[in-house]
Short mmCIF file of C-alpha atoms in Angstrom, two decimals:
data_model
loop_
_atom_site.label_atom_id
_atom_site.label_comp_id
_atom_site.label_asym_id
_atom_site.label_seq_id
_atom_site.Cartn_x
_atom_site.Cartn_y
_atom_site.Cartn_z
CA UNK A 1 156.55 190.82 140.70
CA UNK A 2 159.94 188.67 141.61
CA UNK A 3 159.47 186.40 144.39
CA UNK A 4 162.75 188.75 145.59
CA UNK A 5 160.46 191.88 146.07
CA UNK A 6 157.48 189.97 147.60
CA UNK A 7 159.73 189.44 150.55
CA UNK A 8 160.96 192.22 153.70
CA UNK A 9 165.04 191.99 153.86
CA UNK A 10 165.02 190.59 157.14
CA UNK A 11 162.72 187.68 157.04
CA UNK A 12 161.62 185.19 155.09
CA UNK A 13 157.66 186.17 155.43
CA UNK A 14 155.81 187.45 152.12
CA UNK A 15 154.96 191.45 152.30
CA UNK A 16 151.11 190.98 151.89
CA UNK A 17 149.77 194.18 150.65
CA UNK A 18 146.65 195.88 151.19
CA UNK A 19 144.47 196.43 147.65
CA UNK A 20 145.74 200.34 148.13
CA UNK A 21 148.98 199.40 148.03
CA UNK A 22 149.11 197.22 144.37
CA UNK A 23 149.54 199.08 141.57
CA UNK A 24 147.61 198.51 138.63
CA UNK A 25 149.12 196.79 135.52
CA UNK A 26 148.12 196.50 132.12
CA UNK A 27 146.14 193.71 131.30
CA UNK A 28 148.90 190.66 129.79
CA UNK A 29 146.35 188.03 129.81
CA UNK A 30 142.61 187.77 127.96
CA UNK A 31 139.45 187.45 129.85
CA UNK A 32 138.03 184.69 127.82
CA UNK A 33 139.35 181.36 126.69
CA UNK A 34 136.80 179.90 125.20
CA UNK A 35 136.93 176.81 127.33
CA UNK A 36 133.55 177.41 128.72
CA UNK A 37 131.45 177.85 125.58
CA UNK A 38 130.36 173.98 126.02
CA UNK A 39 129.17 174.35 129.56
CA UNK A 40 131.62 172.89 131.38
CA UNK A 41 134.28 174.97 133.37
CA UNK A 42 137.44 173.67 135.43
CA UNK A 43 138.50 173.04 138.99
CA UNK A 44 141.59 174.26 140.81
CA UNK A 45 142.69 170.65 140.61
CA UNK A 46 141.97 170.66 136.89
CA UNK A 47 138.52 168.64 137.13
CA UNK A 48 136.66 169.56 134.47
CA UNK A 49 132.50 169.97 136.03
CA UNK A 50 129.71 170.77 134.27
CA UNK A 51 128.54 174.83 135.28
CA UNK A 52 125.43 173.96 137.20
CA UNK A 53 127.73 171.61 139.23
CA UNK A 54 127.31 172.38 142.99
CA UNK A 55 130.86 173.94 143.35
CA UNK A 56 129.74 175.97 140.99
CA UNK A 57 126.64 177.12 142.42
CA UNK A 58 128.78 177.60 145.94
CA UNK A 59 131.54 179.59 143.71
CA UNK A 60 128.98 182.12 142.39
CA UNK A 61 127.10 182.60 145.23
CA UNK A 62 130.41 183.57 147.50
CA UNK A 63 131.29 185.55 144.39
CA UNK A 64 127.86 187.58 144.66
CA UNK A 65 127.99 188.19 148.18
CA UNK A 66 131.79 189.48 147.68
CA UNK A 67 130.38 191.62 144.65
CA UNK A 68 127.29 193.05 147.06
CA UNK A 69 129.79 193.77 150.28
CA UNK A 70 131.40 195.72 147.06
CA UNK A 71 128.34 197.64 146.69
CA UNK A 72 127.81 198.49 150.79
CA UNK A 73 131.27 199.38 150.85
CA UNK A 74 130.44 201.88 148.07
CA UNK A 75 127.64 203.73 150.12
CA UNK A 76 129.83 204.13 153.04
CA UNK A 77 132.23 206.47 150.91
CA UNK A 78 131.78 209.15 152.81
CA UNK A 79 130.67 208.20 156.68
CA UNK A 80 132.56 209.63 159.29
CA UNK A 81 135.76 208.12 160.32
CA UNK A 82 134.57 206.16 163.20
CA UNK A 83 133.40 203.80 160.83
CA UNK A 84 135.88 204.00 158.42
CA UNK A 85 137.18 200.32 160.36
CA UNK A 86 134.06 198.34 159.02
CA UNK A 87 134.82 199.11 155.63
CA UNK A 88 138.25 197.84 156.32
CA UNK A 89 137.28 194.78 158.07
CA UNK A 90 134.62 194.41 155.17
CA UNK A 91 137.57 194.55 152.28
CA UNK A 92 139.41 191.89 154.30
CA UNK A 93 136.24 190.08 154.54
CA UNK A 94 136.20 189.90 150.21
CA UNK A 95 139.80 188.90 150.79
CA UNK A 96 138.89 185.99 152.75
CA UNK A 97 135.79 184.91 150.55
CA UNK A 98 138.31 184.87 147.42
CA UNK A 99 140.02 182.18 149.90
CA UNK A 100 137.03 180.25 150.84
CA UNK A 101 136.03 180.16 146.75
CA UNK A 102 139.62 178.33 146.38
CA UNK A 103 138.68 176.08 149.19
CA UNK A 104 135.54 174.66 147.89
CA UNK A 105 137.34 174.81 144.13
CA UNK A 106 139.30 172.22 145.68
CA UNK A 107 137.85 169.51 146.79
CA UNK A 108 139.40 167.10 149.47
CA UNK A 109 139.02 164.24 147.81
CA UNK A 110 140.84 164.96 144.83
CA UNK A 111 144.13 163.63 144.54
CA UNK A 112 146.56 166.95 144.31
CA UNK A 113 147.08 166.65 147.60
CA UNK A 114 149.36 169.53 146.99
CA UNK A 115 146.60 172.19 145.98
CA UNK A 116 144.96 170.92 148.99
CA UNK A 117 147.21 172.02 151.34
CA UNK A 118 147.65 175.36 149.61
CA UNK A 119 143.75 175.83 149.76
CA UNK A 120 143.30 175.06 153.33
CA UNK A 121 141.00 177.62 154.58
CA UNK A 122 141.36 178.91 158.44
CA UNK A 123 142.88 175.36 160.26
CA UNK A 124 143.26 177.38 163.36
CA UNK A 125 139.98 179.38 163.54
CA UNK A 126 141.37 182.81 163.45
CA UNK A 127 139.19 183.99 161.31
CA UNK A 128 135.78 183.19 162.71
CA UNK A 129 137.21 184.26 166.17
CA UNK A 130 138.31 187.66 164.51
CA UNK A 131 134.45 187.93 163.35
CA UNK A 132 132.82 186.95 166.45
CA UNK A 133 135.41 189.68 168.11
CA UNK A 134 134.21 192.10 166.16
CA UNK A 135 130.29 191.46 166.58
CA UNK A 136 131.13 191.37 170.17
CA UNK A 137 132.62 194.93 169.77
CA UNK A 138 129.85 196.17 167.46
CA UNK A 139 126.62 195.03 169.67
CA UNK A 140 127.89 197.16 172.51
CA UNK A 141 125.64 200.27 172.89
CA UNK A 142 123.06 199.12 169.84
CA UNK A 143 119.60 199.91 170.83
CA UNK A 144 118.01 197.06 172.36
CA UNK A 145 114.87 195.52 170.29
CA UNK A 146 112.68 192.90 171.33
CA UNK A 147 110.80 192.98 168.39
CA UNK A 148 111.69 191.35 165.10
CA UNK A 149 114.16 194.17 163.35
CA UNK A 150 112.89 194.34 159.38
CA UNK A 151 115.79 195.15 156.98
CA UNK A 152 115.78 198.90 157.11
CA UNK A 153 118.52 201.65 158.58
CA UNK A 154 119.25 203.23 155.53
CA UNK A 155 120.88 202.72 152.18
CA UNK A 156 124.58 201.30 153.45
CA UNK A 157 123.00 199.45 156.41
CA UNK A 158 120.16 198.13 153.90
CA UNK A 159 122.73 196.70 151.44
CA UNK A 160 124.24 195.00 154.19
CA UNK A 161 121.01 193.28 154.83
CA UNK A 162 120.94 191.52 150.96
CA UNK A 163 124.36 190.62 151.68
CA UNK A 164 123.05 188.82 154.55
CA UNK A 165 120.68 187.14 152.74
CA UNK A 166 123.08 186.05 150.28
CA UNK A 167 125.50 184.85 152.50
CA UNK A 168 122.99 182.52 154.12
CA UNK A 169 122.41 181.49 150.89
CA UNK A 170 125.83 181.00 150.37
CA UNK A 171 126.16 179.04 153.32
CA UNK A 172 123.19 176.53 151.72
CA UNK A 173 124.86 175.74 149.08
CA UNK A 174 127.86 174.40 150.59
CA UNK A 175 125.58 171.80 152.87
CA UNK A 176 125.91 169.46 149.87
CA UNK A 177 129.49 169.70 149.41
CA UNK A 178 130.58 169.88 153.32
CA UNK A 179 132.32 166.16 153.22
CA UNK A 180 134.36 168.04 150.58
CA UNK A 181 135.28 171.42 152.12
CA UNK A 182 137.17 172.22 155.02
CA UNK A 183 134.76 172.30 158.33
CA UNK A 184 136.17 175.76 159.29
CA UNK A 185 134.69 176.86 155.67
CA UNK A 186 131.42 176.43 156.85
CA UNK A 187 131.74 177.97 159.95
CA UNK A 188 132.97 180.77 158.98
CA UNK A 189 130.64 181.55 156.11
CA UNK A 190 128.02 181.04 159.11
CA UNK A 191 129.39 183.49 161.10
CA UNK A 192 129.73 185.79 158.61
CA UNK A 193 125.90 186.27 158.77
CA UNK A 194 125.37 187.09 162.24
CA UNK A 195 128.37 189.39 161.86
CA UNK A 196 126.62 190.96 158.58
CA UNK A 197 123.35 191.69 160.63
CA UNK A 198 125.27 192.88 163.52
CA UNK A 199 127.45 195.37 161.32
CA UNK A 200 124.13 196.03 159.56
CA UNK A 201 122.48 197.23 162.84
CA UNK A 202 125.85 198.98 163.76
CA UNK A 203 125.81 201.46 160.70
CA UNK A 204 122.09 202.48 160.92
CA UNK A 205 123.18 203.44 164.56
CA UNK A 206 125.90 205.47 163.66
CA UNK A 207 124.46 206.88 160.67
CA UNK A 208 121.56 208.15 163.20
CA UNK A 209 118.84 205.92 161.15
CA UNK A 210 115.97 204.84 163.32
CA UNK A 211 115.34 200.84 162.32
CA UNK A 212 111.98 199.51 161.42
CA UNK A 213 110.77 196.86 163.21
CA UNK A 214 108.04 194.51 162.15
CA UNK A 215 104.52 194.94 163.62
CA UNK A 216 101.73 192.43 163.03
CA UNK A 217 99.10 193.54 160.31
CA UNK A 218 96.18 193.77 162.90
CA UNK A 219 98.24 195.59 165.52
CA UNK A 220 99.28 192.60 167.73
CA UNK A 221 102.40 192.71 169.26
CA UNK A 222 104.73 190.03 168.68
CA UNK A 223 105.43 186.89 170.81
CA UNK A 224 108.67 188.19 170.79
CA UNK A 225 107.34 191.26 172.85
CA UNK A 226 105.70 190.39 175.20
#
């Protein structure tokens, strides 16, 4: 694509398209280089790491929680329309972890000071207020549990419980590189969480699945009840 087409005819500003919109292509380029085969794999900056590096370990895990959003997104095929907008907001939400994997490929105290400023993830916070916005919208009208909620609500609401697992594991494994992330990374990759559980809760409640909650094996009722 020309750098002519990726641009409207009355501004300056790239046309970003939604994945719908692209066209595929066939493939020009080969999915293995070979570069790898000696354990070591490179850095947006061109660092060469070895592959149980923590960047690494941050880079596959945001990659796995993009890959199992894939999967929820794939059991919500066919739900009504009214819920048709979390699957969009969860496709912009893989958009966005593609951006936070080039954020943490980059590290800020390398010295392409260049990359680093094309990596910066979220300086203004948009993003984690566009998530908090939107578990604000989605907890209105959920059923109200004072009891610990076990992952449960079906199969798409289910799926979106292991990607909240991952993502808090996601959000471990960039403790040990925060002095070399952005700080509006790590927010956001916490926030993604509560807005998984919430969205989580959300589709069980549309979908008309009753939730499980979790219930003491000798009948006690929680602290959390009473």
């Amino acid at each position: 694509m020309s750098a002519r087409s990726m641009h409207t005819k009355n501004s300056d500003k790239p046309v970003i398209k939604s994945p719908k919109e692209i066209k595929s292509y066939p493939a020009t380029i080969k999915v293995y280089t070979r570069t790898g085969d000696k354990g070591t794999s490179s850095l947006f900056t061109g660092e060469r790491r070895s592959k149980d590096d923590a960047v690494f370990e941050a880079l596959g895990t945001t990659d796995e929680l993009s890959s199992m959003l894939g999967l929820a997104i794939a059991h919500m095929e066919s739900i009504a329309d009214t819920q048709k907008q979390l699957v969009e907001r969860l496709e912009t939400i893989q958009c966005l972890l593609q951006d936070v994997g080039s954020n943490v490929a980059t590290p800020l105290n390398s010295n392409s000071q260049s990359k680093i400023k094309r990596t910066r993830f979220d300086p203004e916070g948009h993003h984690c207020n566009n998530l908090e916005q939107w578990i604000d919208e989605m907890s209105e009208g959920l059923p109200v549990h004072r009891s610990f909620i076990l992952p449960s609500g079906g199969l798409a609401a289910s799926t979106l419980h292991v990607a909240r697992t991952i993502c808090r594991r996601a959000e471990r494994s960039l403790v040990p590189l925060k002095d070399d992330i952005d700080k509006e990374t790590m927010m956001f990759v916490n926030r993604l969480s509560d807005f998984l559980f919430v969205a989580a809760r959300w589709t069980a409640m549309k979908q008309g699945v009753t939730e499980k909650i979790y219930v003491h094996q000798k009948g006690r009722v929680t602290e959390f009840d009473k």
